[in-house]
mmCIF file of C-alpha atoms in Angstrom:
data_model
loop_
_atom_site.group_PDB
_atom_site.id
_atom_site.type_symbol
_atom_site.label_atom_id
_atom_site.label_comp_id
_atom_site.label_asym_id
_atom_site.label_seq_id
_atom_site.Cartn_x
_atom_site.Cartn_y
_atom_site.Cartn_z
ATOM 1 C CA MET A 647 196.076 28.719 60.230
ATOM 2 C CA MET A 648 196.712 30.581 63.482
ATOM 3 C CA ILE A 649 193.897 28.726 65.236
ATOM 4 C CA HIS A 650 195.357 25.482 63.905
ATOM 5 C CA ARG A 651 198.638 26.293 65.625
ATOM 6 C CA GLU A 652 196.848 26.721 68.944
ATOM 7 C CA ASN A 653 194.306 23.934 68.562
ATOM 8 C CA PRO A 654 195.089 21.642 65.611
ATOM 9 C CA THR A 655 192.637 18.982 66.770
ATOM 10 C CA LEU A 656 189.715 21.417 66.611
ATOM 11 C CA VAL A 657 190.547 22.773 63.148
ATOM 12 C CA GLU A 658 191.308 19.383 61.643
ATOM 13 C CA ALA A 659 188.046 18.018 63.050
ATOM 14 C CA LEU A 660 186.061 20.935 61.607
ATOM 15 C CA GLY A 661 187.912 20.667 58.310
ATOM 16 C CA GLU A 662 187.986 16.896 57.979
ATOM 17 C CA GLU A 663 187.397 15.802 54.386
ATOM 18 C CA ILE A 664 183.940 14.219 54.106
ATOM 19 C CA ILE A 665 183.492 13.911 50.337
ATOM 20 C CA TYR A 666 186.621 12.544 48.680
ATOM 21 C CA ARG A 667 186.985 9.495 50.897
ATOM 22 C CA ASP A 668 186.273 5.836 50.264
ATOM 23 C CA ASP A 669 185.052 5.254 53.806
ATOM 24 C CA ARG A 670 182.177 7.761 53.770
ATOM 25 C CA PRO A 671 178.701 7.211 52.228
ATOM 26 C CA LEU A 672 178.867 10.456 50.249
ATOM 27 C CA GLY A 673 182.259 9.510 48.859
ATOM 28 C CA GLN A 674 181.051 6.046 47.881
ATOM 29 C CA GLN A 675 178.075 7.587 46.109
ATOM 30 C CA LEU A 676 180.214 10.069 44.213
ATOM 31 C CA LYS A 677 182.712 7.370 43.296
ATOM 32 C CA SER A 678 179.888 5.362 41.725
ATOM 33 C CA VAL A 679 179.085 8.125 39.217
ATOM 34 C CA ILE A 680 182.470 9.809 38.672
ATOM 35 C CA ASP A 681 183.328 7.794 35.560
ATOM 36 C CA LEU A 682 179.890 8.428 34.100
ATOM 37 C CA VAL A 683 180.064 12.208 34.554
ATOM 38 C CA PHE A 684 183.233 12.167 32.439
ATOM 39 C CA THR A 685 182.005 9.614 29.904
ATOM 40 C CA ILE A 686 178.786 11.410 28.940
ATOM 41 C CA PRO A 687 180.408 14.819 28.196
ATOM 42 C CA ARG A 688 183.210 13.054 26.326
ATOM 43 C CA GLU A 689 180.711 11.279 24.080
ATOM 44 C CA LEU A 690 178.772 14.496 23.511
ATOM 45 C CA LEU A 691 181.917 16.455 22.630
ATOM 46 C CA SER A 692 183.105 13.801 20.191
ATOM 47 C CA LYS A 693 179.961 14.459 18.142
ATOM 48 C CA MET A 694 180.297 18.273 18.146
ATOM 49 C CA ASP A 695 182.095 19.926 15.244
ATOM 50 C CA GLY A 696 185.479 21.267 16.310
ATOM 51 C CA CYS A 697 185.279 19.793 19.811
ATOM 52 C CA GLU A 698 187.136 16.545 19.241
ATOM 53 C CA ARG A 699 190.230 17.754 21.109
ATOM 54 C CA TYR A 700 188.155 18.446 24.213
ATOM 55 C CA ALA A 701 186.829 14.902 24.037
ATOM 56 C CA GLU A 702 190.443 13.719 23.858
ATOM 57 C CA ILE A 703 191.314 15.763 26.963
ATOM 58 C CA LEU A 704 188.586 13.997 28.925
ATOM 59 C CA SER A 705 189.602 10.626 27.489
ATOM 60 C CA ALA A 706 193.153 11.170 28.701
ATOM 61 C CA ARG A 707 191.970 11.667 32.270
ATOM 62 C CA THR A 708 192.000 8.225 33.850
ATOM 63 C CA GLY A 709 191.897 7.276 37.507
ATOM 64 C CA ILE A 710 190.082 10.501 38.391
ATOM 65 C CA TRP A 711 188.674 9.208 41.667
ATOM 66 C CA GLU A 712 192.075 7.998 42.851
ATOM 67 C CA SER A 713 193.601 11.329 41.816
ATOM 68 C CA LEU A 714 191.014 13.266 43.827
ATOM 69 C CA LEU A 715 191.498 11.049 46.869
ATOM 70 C CA GLU A 716 195.215 11.829 46.795
ATOM 71 C CA LYS A 717 194.810 15.557 46.207
ATOM 72 C CA PHE A 718 192.338 15.998 49.052
ATOM 73 C CA GLN A 719 194.431 14.156 51.605
ATOM 74 C CA PHE A 720 195.613 16.529 54.308
ATOM 75 C CA LYS A 721 199.100 17.824 53.483
ATOM 76 C CA PRO A 722 200.619 19.579 56.512
ATOM 77 C CA ASN A 723 203.548 21.115 54.605
ATOM 78 C CA ARG A 724 201.454 23.339 52.353
ATOM 79 C CA LEU A 725 199.571 26.483 53.328
ATOM 80 C CA ASN A 726 196.163 25.250 54.481
ATOM 81 C CA VAL A 727 193.084 27.279 55.342
ATOM 82 C CA LEU A 728 189.619 26.345 56.553
ATOM 83 C CA ASN A 729 187.673 26.336 53.281
ATOM 84 C CA HIS A 730 183.911 26.687 53.030
ATOM 85 C CA GLY A 731 183.791 23.566 50.863
ATOM 86 C CA ASP A 732 180.563 24.367 48.993
ATOM 87 C CA PHE A 733 181.592 27.805 47.841
ATOM 88 C CA TRP A 734 179.089 28.762 45.163
ATOM 89 C CA ILE A 735 176.659 31.597 44.682
ATOM 90 C CA ASN A 736 173.640 29.791 46.149
ATOM 91 C CA ASN A 737 175.462 29.738 49.488
ATOM 92 C CA MET A 738 176.075 33.493 49.478
ATOM 93 C CA MET A 739 173.698 36.178 50.744
ATOM 94 C CA PHE A 740 174.227 39.697 49.399
ATOM 95 C CA LYS A 741 173.333 43.018 51.007
ATOM 96 C CA TYR A 742 172.880 45.991 48.669
ATOM 97 C CA ASP A 743 172.856 49.745 49.144
ATOM 98 C CA SER A 744 170.280 52.100 47.632
ATOM 99 C CA SER A 745 172.287 52.236 44.392
ATOM 100 C CA GLY A 746 172.285 48.478 43.980
ATOM 101 C CA ASN A 747 175.928 47.984 44.938
ATOM 102 C CA VAL A 748 176.924 45.013 47.085
ATOM 103 C CA THR A 749 177.976 46.204 50.543
ATOM 104 C CA GLU A 750 178.198 42.927 52.435
ATOM 105 C CA ILE A 751 178.257 39.183 51.805
ATOM 106 C CA LYS A 752 177.333 36.427 54.227
ATOM 107 C CA LEU A 753 178.082 32.748 53.642
ATOM 108 C CA ILE A 754 175.708 29.968 54.654
ATOM 109 C CA ASP A 755 175.780 26.142 54.721
ATOM 110 C CA TYR A 756 179.057 25.082 56.305
ATOM 111 C CA ALA A 757 178.343 21.360 56.035
ATOM 112 C CA ALA A 758 181.370 20.564 53.852
ATOM 113 C CA THR A 759 184.197 22.626 55.374
ATOM 114 C CA ARG A 760 187.676 21.307 54.670
ATOM 115 C CA TYR A 761 191.112 22.249 55.997
ATOM 116 C CA SER A 762 193.058 22.293 52.770
ATOM 117 C CA SER A 763 194.606 24.484 50.094
ATOM 118 C CA PRO A 764 192.799 27.790 49.470
ATOM 119 C CA ALA A 765 192.819 26.790 45.804
ATOM 120 C CA THR A 766 189.915 24.422 46.486
ATOM 121 C CA ASP A 767 187.387 27.166 47.273
ATOM 122 C CA ILE A 768 188.704 29.361 44.453
ATOM 123 C CA ILE A 769 188.309 26.569 41.896
ATOM 124 C CA TYR A 770 184.866 25.673 43.193
ATOM 125 C CA PHE A 771 183.688 29.267 42.864
ATOM 126 C CA LEU A 772 185.214 29.777 39.413
ATOM 127 C CA TRP A 773 183.596 26.738 37.829
ATOM 128 C CA SER A 774 180.256 26.914 39.607
ATOM 129 C CA SER A 775 179.482 30.615 39.818
ATOM 130 C CA ALA A 776 181.860 32.919 37.919
ATOM 131 C CA ASN A 777 180.683 34.090 34.522
ATOM 132 C CA GLU A 778 182.551 33.723 31.255
ATOM 133 C CA ASP A 779 184.074 37.213 31.420
ATOM 134 C CA VAL A 780 185.604 36.586 34.852
ATOM 135 C CA ARG A 781 187.115 33.262 33.816
ATOM 136 C CA GLU A 782 188.326 34.629 30.481
ATOM 137 C CA HIS A 783 189.640 38.064 31.416
ATOM 138 C CA ARG A 784 189.694 38.628 35.183
ATOM 139 C CA LEU A 785 191.055 35.443 36.704
ATOM 140 C CA GLU A 786 194.435 36.992 37.489
ATOM 141 C CA GLU A 787 192.752 40.012 39.073
ATOM 142 C CA LEU A 788 190.572 37.751 41.209
ATOM 143 C CA CYS A 789 193.587 35.762 42.414
ATOM 144 C CA ASP A 790 195.509 38.969 43.163
ATOM 145 C CA ILE A 791 192.627 40.263 45.288
ATOM 146 C CA TYR A 792 192.433 36.957 47.134
ATOM 147 C CA LEU A 793 196.175 36.891 47.811
ATOM 148 C CA GLU A 794 196.231 40.494 48.982
ATOM 149 C CA ASN A 795 193.456 39.843 51.496
ATOM 150 C CA LEU A 796 194.808 36.471 52.634
ATOM 151 C CA ASN A 797 198.306 37.792 53.267
ATOM 152 C CA SER A 798 196.950 40.925 54.930
ATOM 153 C CA ILE A 799 194.947 38.811 57.383
ATOM 154 C CA LEU A 800 197.947 36.565 58.065
ATOM 155 C CA GLU A 801 200.037 39.644 58.839
ATOM 156 C CA HIS A 802 197.312 41.082 61.071
ATOM 157 C CA LEU A 803 197.183 37.825 63.038
ATOM 158 C CA GLY A 804 200.931 37.853 63.530
ATOM 159 C CA CYS A 805 201.617 34.892 61.269
ATOM 160 C CA GLU A 806 204.913 34.992 59.387
ATOM 161 C CA ARG A 807 203.644 32.646 56.651
ATOM 162 C CA ARG A 808 202.616 34.191 53.327
ATOM 163 C CA MET A 809 201.319 32.758 50.079
ATOM 164 C CA SER A 810 203.024 33.861 46.871
ATOM 165 C CA LYS A 811 201.358 34.187 43.499
ATOM 166 C CA THR A 812 203.535 31.367 42.178
ATOM 167 C CA GLU A 813 202.454 29.132 45.038
ATOM 168 C CA LEU A 814 198.767 29.819 44.404
ATOM 169 C CA THR A 815 199.207 29.246 40.665
ATOM 170 C CA ASN A 816 200.868 25.902 41.356
ATOM 171 C CA GLU A 817 198.050 24.932 43.716
ATOM 172 C CA LEU A 818 195.433 25.784 41.091
ATOM 173 C CA ARG A 819 197.282 23.577 38.598
ATOM 174 C CA PHE A 820 197.624 20.810 41.171
ATOM 175 C CA PHE A 821 193.834 20.684 41.474
ATOM 176 C CA SER A 822 193.202 20.747 37.702
ATOM 177 C CA ASP A 823 191.582 17.297 37.795
ATOM 178 C CA TRP A 824 189.100 18.652 40.297
ATOM 179 C CA ALA A 825 188.345 21.627 38.047
ATOM 180 C CA LEU A 826 187.527 19.196 35.237
ATOM 181 C CA SER A 827 185.438 17.137 37.623
ATOM 182 C CA LEU A 828 183.428 20.199 38.644
ATOM 183 C CA ILE A 829 182.857 21.174 35.019
ATOM 184 C CA CYS A 830 181.591 17.714 34.133
ATOM 185 C CA GLN A 831 179.735 17.076 37.361
ATOM 186 C CA PHE A 832 178.497 20.439 38.626
ATOM 187 C CA LEU A 833 177.892 22.538 35.514
ATOM 188 C CA PRO A 834 174.996 20.389 34.244
ATOM 189 C CA ILE A 835 173.279 20.819 37.616
ATOM 190 C CA VAL A 836 173.802 24.597 37.672
ATOM 191 C CA LEU A 837 172.463 24.960 34.125
ATOM 192 C CA THR A 838 169.519 22.588 34.507
ATOM 193 C CA ASP A 839 165.990 23.948 34.538
ATOM 194 C CA PRO A 840 164.799 23.591 38.171
ATOM 195 C CA ARG A 841 161.801 21.621 36.922
ATOM 196 C CA ASP A 842 164.150 18.994 35.487
ATOM 197 C CA ALA A 843 166.617 18.900 38.380
ATOM 198 C CA ILE A 844 167.471 15.594 40.008
ATOM 199 C CA ASN A 845 168.883 14.788 43.409
ATOM 200 C CA VAL A 846 171.716 12.255 43.373
ATOM 201 C CA GLU A 847 170.712 11.334 46.914
ATOM 202 C CA ASP A 848 167.551 9.848 45.398
ATOM 203 C CA PHE A 849 169.549 7.159 43.615
ATOM 204 C CA SER A 850 168.843 3.813 45.194
ATOM 205 C CA LEU A 851 171.481 1.279 46.160
ATOM 206 C CA LYS A 852 170.173 -0.865 43.310
ATOM 207 C CA ASP A 853 170.766 1.978 40.831
ATOM 208 C CA ILE A 854 174.349 2.312 42.021
ATOM 209 C CA GLU A 855 175.051 -1.415 41.963
ATOM 210 C CA GLU A 856 173.576 -1.804 38.473
ATOM 211 C CA GLY A 857 175.087 1.410 37.124
ATOM 212 C CA SER A 858 171.642 2.612 36.053
ATOM 213 C CA PHE A 859 171.571 6.397 35.918
ATOM 214 C CA LYS A 860 169.078 7.202 33.179
ATOM 215 C CA GLN A 861 167.933 10.380 34.922
ATOM 216 C CA LEU A 862 171.515 11.589 35.121
ATOM 217 C CA GLU A 863 172.164 10.855 31.452
ATOM 218 C CA LYS A 864 169.018 12.745 30.487
ATOM 219 C CA MET A 865 170.138 15.798 32.468
ATOM 220 C CA TYR A 866 173.309 15.941 30.356
ATOM 221 C CA LYS A 867 172.020 15.030 26.922
ATOM 222 C CA GLU A 868 168.875 17.185 26.937
ATOM 223 C CA ASN A 869 170.372 20.212 28.681
ATOM 224 C CA LYS A 870 170.780 22.800 25.902
ATOM 225 C CA LEU A 871 172.459 25.385 28.132
ATOM 226 C CA PHE A 872 175.046 22.866 29.284
ATOM 227 C CA LEU A 873 175.721 21.636 25.747
ATOM 228 C CA ALA A 874 176.272 25.221 24.583
ATOM 229 C CA ALA A 875 178.556 26.132 27.499
ATOM 230 C CA LEU A 876 180.665 22.957 27.686
ATOM 231 C CA PRO A 877 183.180 23.712 24.872
ATOM 232 C CA THR A 878 183.745 27.243 26.181
ATOM 233 C CA VAL A 879 184.462 26.287 29.786
ATOM 234 C CA LEU A 880 186.811 23.500 28.710
ATOM 235 C CA ARG A 881 188.710 25.954 26.519
ATOM 236 C CA GLN A 882 189.052 28.323 29.466
#
């Protein structure tokens, strides 16, 4: 934020949105599968005992791509930070002491940085890497720790701006469609056996044009870990 005040062009260039845009190849590719990654879980949930209401939640979400485009547009009036953008455990390196306690963390892979709400990295981490206990019982604690550190750094840098707990809560709610998108899109990948993993970049232009994603459908429908976890994460 402070660097943005001094050199907004630099920060906005580094944090330019590269995913949720219609004019970028990655965005076009994601747009082509976004409906499918909601449709498959919805169909699976509708056939699970006691999960019909979760299927209805996904059914009620229409225009997801358009919603994400709007939410990830740069909004200068909110508190923005330079987010990592791909903030999950595989992009974190941990250093341990002799007792096995984490003493230091380094982040890698800054290919998707975005200058946006801090809620985006928090949501990404929660639904890609946090375990059930954290999401169920320690979410408030995690947000409090984040806010304490964020506001402490802002004060140290001489910035008068602060983020309140209410503001962060509202931002997390604002990005709820993205949380659902991550659950439906990212969770199957995280819980897939590496031997069965697929790379969406391998989809051909013909696949996209014809809407043929048999590999993707298989990853959802035959993924026992994902099928077991899906109702729980949607409840949370």
